[in-house]
Coordinates of C-alpha atoms in Angstrom, one line a residue:
X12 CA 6.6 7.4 -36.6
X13 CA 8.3 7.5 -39.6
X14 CA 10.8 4.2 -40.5
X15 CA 14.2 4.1 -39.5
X16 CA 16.5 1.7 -41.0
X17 CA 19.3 -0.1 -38.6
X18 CA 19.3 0.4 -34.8
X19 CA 17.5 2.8 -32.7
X20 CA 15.6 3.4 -29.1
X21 CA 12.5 4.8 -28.8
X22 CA 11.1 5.6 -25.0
X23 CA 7.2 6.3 -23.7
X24 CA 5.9 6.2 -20.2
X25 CA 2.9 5.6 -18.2
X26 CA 1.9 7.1 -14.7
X27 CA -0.8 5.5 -11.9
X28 CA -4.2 6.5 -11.1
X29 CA -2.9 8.3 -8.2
X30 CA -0.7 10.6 -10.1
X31 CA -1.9 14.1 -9.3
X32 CA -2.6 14.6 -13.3
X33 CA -4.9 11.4 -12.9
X34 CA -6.5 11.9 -10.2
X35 CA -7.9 15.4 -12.1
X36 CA -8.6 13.3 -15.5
X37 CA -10.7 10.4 -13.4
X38 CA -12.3 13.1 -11.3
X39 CA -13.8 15.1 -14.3
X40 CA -14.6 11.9 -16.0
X41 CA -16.5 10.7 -13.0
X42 CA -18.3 13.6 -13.1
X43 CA -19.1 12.8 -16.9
X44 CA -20.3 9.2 -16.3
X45 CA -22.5 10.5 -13.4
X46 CA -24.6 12.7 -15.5
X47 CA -24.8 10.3 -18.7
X48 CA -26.2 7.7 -16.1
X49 CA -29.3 10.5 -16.1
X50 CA -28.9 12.1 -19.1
X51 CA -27.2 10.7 -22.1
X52 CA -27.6 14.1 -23.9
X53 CA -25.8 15.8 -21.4
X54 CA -23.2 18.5 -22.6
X55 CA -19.9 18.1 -20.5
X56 CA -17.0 20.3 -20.5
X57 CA -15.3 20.1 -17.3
X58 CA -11.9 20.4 -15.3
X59 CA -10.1 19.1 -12.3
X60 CA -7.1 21.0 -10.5
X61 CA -5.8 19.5 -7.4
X62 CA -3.0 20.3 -4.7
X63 CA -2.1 19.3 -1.1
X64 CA -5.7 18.9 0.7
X65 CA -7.8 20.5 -2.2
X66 CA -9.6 19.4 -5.4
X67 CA -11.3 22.4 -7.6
X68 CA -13.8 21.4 -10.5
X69 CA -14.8 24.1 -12.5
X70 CA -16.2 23.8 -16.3
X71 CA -19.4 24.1 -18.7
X72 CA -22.1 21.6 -18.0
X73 CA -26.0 21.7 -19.6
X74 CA -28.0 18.4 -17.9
X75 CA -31.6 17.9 -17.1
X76 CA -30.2 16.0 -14.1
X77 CA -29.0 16.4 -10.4
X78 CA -25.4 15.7 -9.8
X79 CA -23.8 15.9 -6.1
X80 CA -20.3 16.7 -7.6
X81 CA -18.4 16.9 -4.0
X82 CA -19.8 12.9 -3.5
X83 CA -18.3 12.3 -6.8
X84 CA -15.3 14.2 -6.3
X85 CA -14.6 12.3 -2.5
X86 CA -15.8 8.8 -4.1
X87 CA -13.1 9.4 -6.8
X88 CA -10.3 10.2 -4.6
X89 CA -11.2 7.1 -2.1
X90 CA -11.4 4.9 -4.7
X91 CA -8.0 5.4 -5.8
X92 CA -6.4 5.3 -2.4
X93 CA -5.7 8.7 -0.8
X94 CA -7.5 7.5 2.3
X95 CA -5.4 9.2 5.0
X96 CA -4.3 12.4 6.0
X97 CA -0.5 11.0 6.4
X98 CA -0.7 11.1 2.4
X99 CA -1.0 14.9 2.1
X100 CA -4.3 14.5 0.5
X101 CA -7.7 12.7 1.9
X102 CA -11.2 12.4 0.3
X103 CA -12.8 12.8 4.0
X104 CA -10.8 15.9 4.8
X105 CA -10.1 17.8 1.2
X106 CA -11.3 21.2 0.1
X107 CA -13.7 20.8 -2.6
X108 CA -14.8 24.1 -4.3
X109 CA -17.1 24.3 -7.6
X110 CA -17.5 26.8 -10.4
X111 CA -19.6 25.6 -13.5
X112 CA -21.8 27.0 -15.3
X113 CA -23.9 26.2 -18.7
X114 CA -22.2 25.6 -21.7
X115 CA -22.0 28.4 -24.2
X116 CA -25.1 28.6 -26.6
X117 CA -22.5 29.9 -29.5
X118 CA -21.5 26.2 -29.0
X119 CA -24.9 25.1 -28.3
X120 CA -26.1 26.7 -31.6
X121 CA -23.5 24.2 -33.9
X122 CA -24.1 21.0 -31.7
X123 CA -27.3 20.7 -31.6
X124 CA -27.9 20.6 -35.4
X125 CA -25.1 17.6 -35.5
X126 CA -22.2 19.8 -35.8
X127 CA -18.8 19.1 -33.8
X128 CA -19.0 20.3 -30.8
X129 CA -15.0 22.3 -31.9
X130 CA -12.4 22.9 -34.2
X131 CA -9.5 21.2 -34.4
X132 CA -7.2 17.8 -35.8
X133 CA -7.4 14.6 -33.9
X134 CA -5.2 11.5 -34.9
X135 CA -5.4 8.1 -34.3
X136 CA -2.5 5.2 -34.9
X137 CA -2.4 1.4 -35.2
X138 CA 0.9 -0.8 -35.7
X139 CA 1.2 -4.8 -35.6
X140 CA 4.3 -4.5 -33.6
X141 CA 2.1 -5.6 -30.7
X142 CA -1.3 -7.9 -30.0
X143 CA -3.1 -4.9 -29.3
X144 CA -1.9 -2.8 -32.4
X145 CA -0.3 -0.6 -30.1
X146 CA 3.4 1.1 -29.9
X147 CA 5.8 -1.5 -27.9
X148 CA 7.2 1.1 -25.6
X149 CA 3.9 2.5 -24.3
X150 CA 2.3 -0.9 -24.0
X151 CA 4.9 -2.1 -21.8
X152 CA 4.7 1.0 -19.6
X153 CA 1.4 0.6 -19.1
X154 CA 1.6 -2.8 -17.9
X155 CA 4.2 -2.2 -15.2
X156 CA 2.0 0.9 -13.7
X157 CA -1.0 -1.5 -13.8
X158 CA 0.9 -3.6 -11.5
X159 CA 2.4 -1.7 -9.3
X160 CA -1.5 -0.5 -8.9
X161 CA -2.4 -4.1 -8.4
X162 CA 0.1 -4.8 -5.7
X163 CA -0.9 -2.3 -3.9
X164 CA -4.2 -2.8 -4.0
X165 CA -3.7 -6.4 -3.0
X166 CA -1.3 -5.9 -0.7
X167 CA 1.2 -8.3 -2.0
X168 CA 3.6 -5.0 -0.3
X169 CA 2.5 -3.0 2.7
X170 CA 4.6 0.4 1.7
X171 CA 2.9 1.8 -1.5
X172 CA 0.8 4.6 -2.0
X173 CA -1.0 5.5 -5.0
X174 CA 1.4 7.6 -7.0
X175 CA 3.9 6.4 -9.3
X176 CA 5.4 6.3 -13.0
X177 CA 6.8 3.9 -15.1
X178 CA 9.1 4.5 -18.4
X179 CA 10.4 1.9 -20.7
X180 CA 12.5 2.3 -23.8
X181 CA 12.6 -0.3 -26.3
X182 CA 15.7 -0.4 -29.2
X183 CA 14.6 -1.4 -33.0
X184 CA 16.4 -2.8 -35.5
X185 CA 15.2 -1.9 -38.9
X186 CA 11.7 -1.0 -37.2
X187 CA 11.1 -3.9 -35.7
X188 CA 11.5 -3.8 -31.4
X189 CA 14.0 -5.9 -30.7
X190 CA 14.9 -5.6 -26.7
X191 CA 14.0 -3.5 -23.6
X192 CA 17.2 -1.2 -23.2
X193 CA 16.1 0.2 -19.9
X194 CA 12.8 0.5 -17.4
X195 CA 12.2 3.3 -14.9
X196 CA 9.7 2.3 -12.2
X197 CA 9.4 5.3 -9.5
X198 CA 7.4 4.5 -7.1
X199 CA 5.3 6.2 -4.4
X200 CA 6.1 5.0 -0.6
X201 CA 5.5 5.6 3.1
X202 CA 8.6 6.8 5.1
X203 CA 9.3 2.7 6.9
X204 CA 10.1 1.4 3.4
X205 CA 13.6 0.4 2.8
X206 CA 15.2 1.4 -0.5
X207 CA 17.0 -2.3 -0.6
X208 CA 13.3 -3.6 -0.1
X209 CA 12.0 -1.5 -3.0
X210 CA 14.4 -2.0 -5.5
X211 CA 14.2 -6.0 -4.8
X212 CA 10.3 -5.7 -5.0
X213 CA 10.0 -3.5 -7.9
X214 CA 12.0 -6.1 -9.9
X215 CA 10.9 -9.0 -9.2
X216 CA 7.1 -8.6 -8.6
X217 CA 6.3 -5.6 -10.8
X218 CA 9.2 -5.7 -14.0
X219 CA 9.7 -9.7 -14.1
X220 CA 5.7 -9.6 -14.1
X221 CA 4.9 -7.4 -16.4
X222 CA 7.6 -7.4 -18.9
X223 CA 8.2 -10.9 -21.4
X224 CA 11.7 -12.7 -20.5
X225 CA 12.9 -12.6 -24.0
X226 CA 12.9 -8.9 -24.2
X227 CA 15.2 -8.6 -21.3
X228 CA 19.0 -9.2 -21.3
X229 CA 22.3 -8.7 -19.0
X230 CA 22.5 -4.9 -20.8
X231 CA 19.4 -3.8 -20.0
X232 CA 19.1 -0.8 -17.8
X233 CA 16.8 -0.6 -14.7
X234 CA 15.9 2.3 -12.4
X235 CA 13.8 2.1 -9.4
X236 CA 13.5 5.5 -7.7
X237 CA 15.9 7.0 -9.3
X238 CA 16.2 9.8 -6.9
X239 CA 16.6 7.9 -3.7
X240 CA 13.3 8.1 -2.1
X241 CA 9.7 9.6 -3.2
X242 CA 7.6 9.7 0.1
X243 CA 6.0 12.8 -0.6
X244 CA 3.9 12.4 -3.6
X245 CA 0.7 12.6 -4.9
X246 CA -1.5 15.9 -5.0
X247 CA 0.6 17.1 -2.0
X248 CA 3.7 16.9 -4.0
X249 CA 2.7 18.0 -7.1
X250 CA 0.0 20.0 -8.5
X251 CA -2.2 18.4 -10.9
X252 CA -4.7 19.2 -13.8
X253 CA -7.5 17.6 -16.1
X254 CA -5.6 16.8 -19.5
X255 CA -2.1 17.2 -18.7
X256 CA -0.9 13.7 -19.9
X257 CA -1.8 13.5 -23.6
X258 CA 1.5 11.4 -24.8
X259 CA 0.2 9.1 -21.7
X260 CA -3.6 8.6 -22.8
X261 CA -2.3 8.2 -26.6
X262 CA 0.3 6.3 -27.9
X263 CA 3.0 7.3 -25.6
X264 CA 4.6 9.7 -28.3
X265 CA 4.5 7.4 -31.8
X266 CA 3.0 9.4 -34.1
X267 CA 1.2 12.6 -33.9
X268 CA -1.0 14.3 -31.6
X269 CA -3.5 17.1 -32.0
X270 CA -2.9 18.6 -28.3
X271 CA -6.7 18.1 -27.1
X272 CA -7.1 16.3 -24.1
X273 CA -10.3 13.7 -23.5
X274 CA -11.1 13.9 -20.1
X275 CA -14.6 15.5 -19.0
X276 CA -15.5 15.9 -22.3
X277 CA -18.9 14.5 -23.9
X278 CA -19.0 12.7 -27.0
X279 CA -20.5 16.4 -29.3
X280 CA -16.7 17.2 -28.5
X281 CA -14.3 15.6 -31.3
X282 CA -11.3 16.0 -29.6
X283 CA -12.3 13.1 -27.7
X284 CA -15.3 11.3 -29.8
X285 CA -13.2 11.3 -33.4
X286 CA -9.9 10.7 -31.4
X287 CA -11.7 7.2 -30.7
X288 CA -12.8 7.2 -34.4
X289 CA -9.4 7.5 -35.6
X290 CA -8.1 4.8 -33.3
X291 CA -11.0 2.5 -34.4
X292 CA -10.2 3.2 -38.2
X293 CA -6.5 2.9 -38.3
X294 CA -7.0 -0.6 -36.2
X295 CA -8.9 -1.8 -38.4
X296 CA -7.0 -1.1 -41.3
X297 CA -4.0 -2.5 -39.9
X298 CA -6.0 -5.7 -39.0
X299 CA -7.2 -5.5 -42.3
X300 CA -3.6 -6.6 -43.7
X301 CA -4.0 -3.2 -45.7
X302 CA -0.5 -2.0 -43.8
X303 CA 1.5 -2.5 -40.9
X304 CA 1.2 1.1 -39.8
X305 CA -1.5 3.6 -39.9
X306 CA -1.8 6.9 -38.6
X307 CA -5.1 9.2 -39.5
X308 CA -5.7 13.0 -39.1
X309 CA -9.5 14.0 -39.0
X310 CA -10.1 18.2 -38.8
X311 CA -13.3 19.7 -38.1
X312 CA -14.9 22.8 -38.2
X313 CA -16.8 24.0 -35.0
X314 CA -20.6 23.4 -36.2
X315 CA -20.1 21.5 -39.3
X316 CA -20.8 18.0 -39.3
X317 CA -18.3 16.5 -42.2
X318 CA -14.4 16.3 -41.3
X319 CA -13.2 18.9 -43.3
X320 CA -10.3 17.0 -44.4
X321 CA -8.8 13.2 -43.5
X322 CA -5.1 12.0 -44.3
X323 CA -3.9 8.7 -43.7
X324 CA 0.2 7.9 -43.8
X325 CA 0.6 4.1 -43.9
X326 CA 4.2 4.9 -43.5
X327 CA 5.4 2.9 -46.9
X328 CA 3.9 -0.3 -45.6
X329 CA 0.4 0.1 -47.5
X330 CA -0.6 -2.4 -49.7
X331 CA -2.6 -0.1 -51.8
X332 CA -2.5 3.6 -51.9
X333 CA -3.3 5.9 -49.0
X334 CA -5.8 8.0 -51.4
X335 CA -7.6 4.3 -52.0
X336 CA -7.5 4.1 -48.0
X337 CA -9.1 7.4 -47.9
X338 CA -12.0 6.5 -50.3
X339 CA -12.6 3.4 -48.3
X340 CA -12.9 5.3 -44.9
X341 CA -15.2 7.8 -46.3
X342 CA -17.4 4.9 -47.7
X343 CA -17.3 2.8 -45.1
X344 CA -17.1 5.0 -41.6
X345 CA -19.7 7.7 -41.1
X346 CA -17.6 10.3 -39.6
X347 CA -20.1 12.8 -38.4
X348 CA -19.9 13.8 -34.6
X349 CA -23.1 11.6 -34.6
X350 CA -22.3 8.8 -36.4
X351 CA -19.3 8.3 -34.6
X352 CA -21.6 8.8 -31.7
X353 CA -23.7 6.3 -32.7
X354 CA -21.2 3.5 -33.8
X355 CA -19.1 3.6 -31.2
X356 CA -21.9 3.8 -28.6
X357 CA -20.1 7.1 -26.6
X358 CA -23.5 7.9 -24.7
X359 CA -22.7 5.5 -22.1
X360 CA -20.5 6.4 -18.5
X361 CA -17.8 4.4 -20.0
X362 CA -15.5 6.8 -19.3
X363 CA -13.9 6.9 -15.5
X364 CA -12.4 3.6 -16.7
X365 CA -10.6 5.2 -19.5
X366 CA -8.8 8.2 -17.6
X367 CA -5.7 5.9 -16.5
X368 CA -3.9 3.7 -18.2
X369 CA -4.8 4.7 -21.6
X370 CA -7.4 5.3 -23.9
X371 CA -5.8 2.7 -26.2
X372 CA -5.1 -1.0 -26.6
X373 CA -7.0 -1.9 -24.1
X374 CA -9.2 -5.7 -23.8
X375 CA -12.0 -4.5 -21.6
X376 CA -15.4 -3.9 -21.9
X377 CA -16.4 -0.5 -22.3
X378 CA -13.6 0.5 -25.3
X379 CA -15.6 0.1 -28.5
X380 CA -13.0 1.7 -30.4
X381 CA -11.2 -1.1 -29.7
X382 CA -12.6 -3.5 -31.8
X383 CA -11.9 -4.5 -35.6
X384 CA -15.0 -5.7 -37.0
X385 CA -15.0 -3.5 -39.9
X386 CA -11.4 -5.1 -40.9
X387 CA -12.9 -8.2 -43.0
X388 CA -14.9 -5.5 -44.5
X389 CA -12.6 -3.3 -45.7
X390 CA -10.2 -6.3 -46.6
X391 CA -12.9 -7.2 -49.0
X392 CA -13.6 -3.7 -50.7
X393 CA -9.8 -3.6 -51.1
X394 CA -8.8 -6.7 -52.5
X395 CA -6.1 -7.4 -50.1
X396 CA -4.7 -10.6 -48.8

């Protein structure tokens, strides 16, 4: 996101893991991690549709292994709380229906001699705005679906159900977040909720916990259900699909995107594997104290190891020049489908975790990309303070 000078708003939002979309991006990564448990050299390619009582799984998958996909597709759904019929969608009494096959050996030909495993530009952003290098808006977001996940789960409320969204929008002045100007929480409910109950319990046990005190003031602007009610929700009232929420999974629309989704892909696929790459790079040039924003564009060619190009926009806060940056990243990252493979360590079933709540800015184990041990290294090779 470019810099604007004086006063402006800038808005991203987050959903749960029971929103339909989510269910189909932790489904199809479940089934990932259950073949890398067997076979780390497993090629993955698969996708999740889901409506009211049915989940569909359909995609291109080469494995020495055995994998029950059904089991994994019912574990999924009970694990994020569709556990009774009442909800329009239950992992005892869902369809589940399976078309996969193995994956192409046109695409097969490329990846196994190191190539990426497709064409196409992935980017990834950093930004010291927040501790985690991450946008302010999505951050936020994030946090306030995590809890209304965590209520739920606890109980701390006996009405929720697994769907729901959050949105925040945070103004700047001169760049720089200054204030939460409004939050939408919508949240999924049974039909004995009261809306007075809601509202009250939205704000004081999910927004006042989730959200720092000083960002808030008398102006700001909160929504809870803005529609009245949402009792029918989930699956049952919405269709979902693997990789529909992109601007969710990313940076919550700061910056760029490439349009490929991560979910139930393998690492030989660079829409997901040098996505992660990015992220780790630009992190740790920002941590560096090379700039206080980085975006990077990687582009592949389907079979060929090298990015065919890399671009990095520091957005005029680069203490050195963004074609030194580039040299620096080329010297110091190996950005081969491999050796991203390889450094980040994407051969693991790390990957169910990732498919809600972001791919990004997150502390726990299991997000390698995360980390920024390469920024006192590049610090050093640039001179920087």
């Amino acid at each position: 996101m470019k810099d604007i000078k004086g006063k402006y708003l800038f808005t991203s939002e987050s959903v749960t893991e029971g929103h339909p979309d989510k269910v189909c991006d932790q489904i199809s990564d479940a089934v990932l991690d259950e073949i890398l448990k067997e076979d780390p050299s497993g090629r993955v390619a698969c996708e999740t549709l889901v409506t009211t009582g049915m989940a569909v799984v359909a995609g291109e998958i080469t494995t020495s292994c055995y994998v029950d996909v059904p089991k994994v597709v019912r574990n999924t759904i009970r694990e994020i709380g569709y556990t009774s019929a009442a909800y329009g969608f239950d992992y005892k009494t869902c369809g589940v229906m399976t078309s996969i096959q193995g994956q192409s050996p046109d695409i097969a030909m490329g990846v196994d001699t190191g190539g990426a495993g497709d064409q196409g530009m992935m980017f990834g952003y950093a930004t010291s705005e927040t501790k985690e290098l991450m946008p302010m808006p999505v951050t936020l977001a994030h946090a306030l679906t995590r809890r209304l996940a965590k209520i739920r789960k606890e109980k701390l409320v006996d009405y929720l159900r697994p769907d729901g969204k959050s949105q925040v929008t945070i103004e700047y002045r001169d760049g720089v977040p200054a204030r939460v100007e409004a939050v939408v929480i919508s949240a999924h409910h049974d039909h004995k909720a009261k809306m007075g109950r809601i509202q009250e319990d939205m704000r004081e046990i999910v927004i006042k916990e989730s959200i720092p005190k000083a960002l808030m003031d008398k102006e700001t602007k909160i929504f809870v259900n803005p529609t009245g009610r949402f009792e029918v929700g989930g699956p049952q009232g919405d269709s979902g699909v693997t990789g529909r929420k992109i601007i969710v999974d990313t940076y919550g629309g700061v910056g760029s995107h490439g349009g490929g989704a991560f979910s139930g892909k393998d690492p030989t696929k660079v829409d997901r594997s040098a996505s992660y790459m990015a992220r780790y790079v630009a992190k740790n040039i920002v941590a560096s104290g090379m700039a206080e924003k980085c975006e990077i564009q990687f582009a592949y060619a389907i079979g060929v190891p090298e990015p065919v190009s890399v671009m990095i926009d520091t957005f005029g806060t680069g203490k050195i020049s963004e074609e030194k940056i580039v040299k620096l990243v080329r010297e110091n990252f190996d950005l081969t489908p491999g050796g991203i493979i390889e450094k980040l360590k994407l051969r693991r079933p790390i990957y169910r975790m990732t498919a809600a709540y972001g791919h990004f800015g997150r502390s726990e184990e299991g997000f390698p990309w995360e980390e920024i041990d390469m920024a006192d290294t590049l610090k050093k090779a640039a001179g920087t303070r």
